[in-house]
Tab-separated table of C-alpha atoms in Angstrom:
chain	number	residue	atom	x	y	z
A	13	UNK	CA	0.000	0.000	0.000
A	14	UNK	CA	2.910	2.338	0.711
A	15	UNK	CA	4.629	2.145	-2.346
A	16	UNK	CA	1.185	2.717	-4.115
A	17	UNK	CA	1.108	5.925	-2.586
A	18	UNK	CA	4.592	6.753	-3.317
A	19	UNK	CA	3.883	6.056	-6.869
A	20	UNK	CA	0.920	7.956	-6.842
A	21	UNK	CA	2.229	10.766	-5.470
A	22	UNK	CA	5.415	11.083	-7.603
A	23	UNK	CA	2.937	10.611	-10.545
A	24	UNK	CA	0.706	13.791	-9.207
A	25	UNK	CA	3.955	15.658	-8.855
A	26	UNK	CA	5.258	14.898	-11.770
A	27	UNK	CA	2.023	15.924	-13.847
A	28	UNK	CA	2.451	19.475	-12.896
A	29	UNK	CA	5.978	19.874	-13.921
A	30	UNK	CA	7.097	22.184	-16.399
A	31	UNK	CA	7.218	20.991	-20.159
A	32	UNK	CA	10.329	20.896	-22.063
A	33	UNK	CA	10.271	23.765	-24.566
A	34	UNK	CA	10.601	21.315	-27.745
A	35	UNK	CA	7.368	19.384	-26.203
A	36	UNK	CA	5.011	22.896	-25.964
A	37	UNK	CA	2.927	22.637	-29.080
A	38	UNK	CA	1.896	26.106	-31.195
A	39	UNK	CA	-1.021	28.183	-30.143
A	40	UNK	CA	-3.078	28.204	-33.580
A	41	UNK	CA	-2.558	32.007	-34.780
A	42	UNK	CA	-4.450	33.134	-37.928
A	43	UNK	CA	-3.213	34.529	-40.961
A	44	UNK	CA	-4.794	37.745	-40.971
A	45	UNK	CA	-3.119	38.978	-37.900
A	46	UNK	CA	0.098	39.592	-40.471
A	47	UNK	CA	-1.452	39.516	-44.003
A	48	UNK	CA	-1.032	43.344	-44.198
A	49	UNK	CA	2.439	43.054	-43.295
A	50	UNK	CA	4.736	44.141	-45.754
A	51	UNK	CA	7.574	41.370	-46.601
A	52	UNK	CA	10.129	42.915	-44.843
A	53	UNK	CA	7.996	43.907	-41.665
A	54	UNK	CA	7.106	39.902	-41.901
A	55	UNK	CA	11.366	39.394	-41.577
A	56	UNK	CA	11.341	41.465	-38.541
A	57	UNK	CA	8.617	40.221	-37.124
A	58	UNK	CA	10.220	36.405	-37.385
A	59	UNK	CA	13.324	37.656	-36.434
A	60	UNK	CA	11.508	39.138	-32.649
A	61	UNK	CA	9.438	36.297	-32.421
A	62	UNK	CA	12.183	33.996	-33.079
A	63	UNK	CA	14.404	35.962	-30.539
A	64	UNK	CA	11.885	36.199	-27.977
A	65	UNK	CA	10.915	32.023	-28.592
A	66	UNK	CA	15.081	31.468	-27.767
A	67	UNK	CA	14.762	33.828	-24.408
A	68	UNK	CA	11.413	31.732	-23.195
A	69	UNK	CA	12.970	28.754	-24.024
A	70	UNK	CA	15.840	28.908	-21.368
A	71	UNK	CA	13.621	30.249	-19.236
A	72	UNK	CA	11.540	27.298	-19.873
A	73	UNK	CA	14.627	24.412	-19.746
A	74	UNK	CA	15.655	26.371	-16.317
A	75	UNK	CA	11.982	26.024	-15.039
A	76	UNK	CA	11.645	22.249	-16.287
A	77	UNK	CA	15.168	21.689	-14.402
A	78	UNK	CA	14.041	23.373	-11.185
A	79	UNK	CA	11.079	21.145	-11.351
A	80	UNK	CA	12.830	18.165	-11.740
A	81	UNK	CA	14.807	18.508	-8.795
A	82	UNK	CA	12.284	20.118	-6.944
A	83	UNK	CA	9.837	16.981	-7.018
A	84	UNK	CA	13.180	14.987	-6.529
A	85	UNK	CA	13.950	17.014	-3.008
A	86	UNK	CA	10.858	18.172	-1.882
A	87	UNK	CA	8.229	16.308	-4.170
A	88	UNK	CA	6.799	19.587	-5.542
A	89	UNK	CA	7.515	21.246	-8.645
A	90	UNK	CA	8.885	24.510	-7.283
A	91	UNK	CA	8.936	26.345	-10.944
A	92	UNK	CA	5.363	25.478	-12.125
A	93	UNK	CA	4.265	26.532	-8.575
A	94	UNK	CA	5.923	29.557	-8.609
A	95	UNK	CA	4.992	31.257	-11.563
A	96	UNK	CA	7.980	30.570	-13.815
A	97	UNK	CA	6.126	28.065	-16.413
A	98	UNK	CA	6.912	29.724	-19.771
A	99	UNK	CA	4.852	27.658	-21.704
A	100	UNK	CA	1.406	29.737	-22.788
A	101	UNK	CA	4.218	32.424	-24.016
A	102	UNK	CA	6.201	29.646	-26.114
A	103	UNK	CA	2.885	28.602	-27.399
A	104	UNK	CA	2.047	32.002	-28.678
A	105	UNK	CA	5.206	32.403	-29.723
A	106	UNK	CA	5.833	29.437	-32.360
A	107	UNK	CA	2.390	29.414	-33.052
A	108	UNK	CA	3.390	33.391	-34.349
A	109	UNK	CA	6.329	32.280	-36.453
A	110	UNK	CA	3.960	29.671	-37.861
A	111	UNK	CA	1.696	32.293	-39.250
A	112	UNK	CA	4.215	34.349	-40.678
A	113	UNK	CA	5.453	32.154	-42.395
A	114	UNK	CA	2.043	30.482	-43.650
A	115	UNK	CA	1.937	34.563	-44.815
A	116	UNK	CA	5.573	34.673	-45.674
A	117	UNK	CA	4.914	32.081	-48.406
A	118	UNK	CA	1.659	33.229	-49.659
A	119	UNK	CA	3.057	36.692	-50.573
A	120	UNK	CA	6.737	35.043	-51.807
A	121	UNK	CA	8.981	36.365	-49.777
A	122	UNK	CA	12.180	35.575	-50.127
Protein backbone atom coordinates (compact mmCIF):
# COMPACT_ATOMS: atom_id res chain seq x y z
CA UNK A 1 0.00 0.00 0.00
CA UNK A 2 2.91 2.34 0.71
CA UNK A 3 4.63 2.14 -2.35
CA UNK A 4 1.19 2.72 -4.12
CA UNK A 5 1.11 5.92 -2.59
CA UNK A 6 4.59 6.75 -3.32
CA UNK A 7 3.88 6.06 -6.87
CA UNK A 8 0.92 7.96 -6.84
CA UNK A 9 2.23 10.77 -5.47
CA UNK A 10 5.42 11.08 -7.60
CA UNK A 11 2.94 10.61 -10.55
CA UNK A 12 0.71 13.79 -9.21
CA UNK A 13 3.95 15.66 -8.86
CA UNK A 14 5.26 14.90 -11.77
CA UNK A 15 2.02 15.92 -13.85
CA UNK A 16 2.45 19.47 -12.90
CA UNK A 17 5.98 19.87 -13.92
CA UNK A 18 7.10 22.18 -16.40
CA UNK A 19 7.22 20.99 -20.16
CA UNK A 20 10.33 20.90 -22.06
CA UNK A 21 10.27 23.76 -24.57
CA UNK A 22 10.60 21.32 -27.74
CA UNK A 23 7.37 19.38 -26.20
CA UNK A 24 5.01 22.90 -25.96
CA UNK A 25 2.93 22.64 -29.08
CA UNK A 26 1.90 26.11 -31.20
CA UNK A 27 -1.02 28.18 -30.14
CA UNK A 28 -3.08 28.20 -33.58
CA UNK A 29 -2.56 32.01 -34.78
CA UNK A 30 -4.45 33.13 -37.93
CA UNK A 31 -3.21 34.53 -40.96
CA UNK A 32 -4.79 37.74 -40.97
CA UNK A 33 -3.12 38.98 -37.90
CA UNK A 34 0.10 39.59 -40.47
CA UNK A 35 -1.45 39.52 -44.00
CA UNK A 36 -1.03 43.34 -44.20
CA UNK A 37 2.44 43.05 -43.29
CA UNK A 38 4.74 44.14 -45.75
CA UNK A 39 7.57 41.37 -46.60
CA UNK A 40 10.13 42.91 -44.84
CA UNK A 41 8.00 43.91 -41.67
CA UNK A 42 7.11 39.90 -41.90
CA UNK A 43 11.37 39.39 -41.58
CA UNK A 44 11.34 41.46 -38.54
CA UNK A 45 8.62 40.22 -37.12
CA UNK A 46 10.22 36.40 -37.39
CA UNK A 47 13.32 37.66 -36.43
CA UNK A 48 11.51 39.14 -32.65
CA UNK A 49 9.44 36.30 -32.42
CA UNK A 50 12.18 34.00 -33.08
CA UNK A 51 14.40 35.96 -30.54
CA UNK A 52 11.89 36.20 -27.98
CA UNK A 53 10.92 32.02 -28.59
CA UNK A 54 15.08 31.47 -27.77
CA UNK A 55 14.76 33.83 -24.41
CA UNK A 56 11.41 31.73 -23.20
CA UNK A 57 12.97 28.75 -24.02
CA UNK A 58 15.84 28.91 -21.37
CA UNK A 59 13.62 30.25 -19.24
CA UNK A 60 11.54 27.30 -19.87
CA UNK A 61 14.63 24.41 -19.75
CA UNK A 62 15.65 26.37 -16.32
CA UNK A 63 11.98 26.02 -15.04
CA UNK A 64 11.65 22.25 -16.29
CA UNK A 65 15.17 21.69 -14.40
CA UNK A 66 14.04 23.37 -11.18
CA UNK A 67 11.08 21.14 -11.35
CA UNK A 68 12.83 18.17 -11.74
CA UNK A 69 14.81 18.51 -8.79
CA UNK A 70 12.28 20.12 -6.94
CA UNK A 71 9.84 16.98 -7.02
CA UNK A 72 13.18 14.99 -6.53
CA UNK A 73 13.95 17.01 -3.01
CA UNK A 74 10.86 18.17 -1.88
CA UNK A 75 8.23 16.31 -4.17
CA UNK A 76 6.80 19.59 -5.54
CA UNK A 77 7.51 21.25 -8.65
CA UNK A 78 8.88 24.51 -7.28
CA UNK A 79 8.94 26.35 -10.94
CA UNK A 80 5.36 25.48 -12.12
CA UNK A 81 4.26 26.53 -8.58
CA UNK A 82 5.92 29.56 -8.61
CA UNK A 83 4.99 31.26 -11.56
CA UNK A 84 7.98 30.57 -13.81
CA UNK A 85 6.13 28.07 -16.41
CA UNK A 86 6.91 29.72 -19.77
CA UNK A 87 4.85 27.66 -21.70
CA UNK A 88 1.41 29.74 -22.79
CA UNK A 89 4.22 32.42 -24.02
CA UNK A 90 6.20 29.65 -26.11
CA UNK A 91 2.88 28.60 -27.40
CA UNK A 92 2.05 32.00 -28.68
CA UNK A 93 5.21 32.40 -29.72
CA UNK A 94 5.83 29.44 -32.36
CA UNK A 95 2.39 29.41 -33.05
CA UNK A 96 3.39 33.39 -34.35
CA UNK A 97 6.33 32.28 -36.45
CA UNK A 98 3.96 29.67 -37.86
CA UNK A 99 1.70 32.29 -39.25
CA UNK A 100 4.21 34.35 -40.68
CA UNK A 101 5.45 32.15 -42.40
CA UNK A 102 2.04 30.48 -43.65
CA UNK A 103 1.94 34.56 -44.82
CA UNK A 104 5.57 34.67 -45.67
CA UNK A 105 4.91 32.08 -48.41
CA UNK A 106 1.66 33.23 -49.66
CA UNK A 107 3.06 36.69 -50.57
CA UNK A 108 6.74 35.04 -51.81
CA UNK A 109 8.98 36.37 -49.78
CA UNK A 110 12.18 35.57 -50.13
Amino acid sequence: MKKVLVFLTVGIALSGCAKKPENIEPTPISNQTYSSFSCKQLTAEKLKNTQALDNLSAAQNQAASSDAWGVFLLGLPISSMSGNDKEAAISIAKGNIQAIDRVRVAKGCA
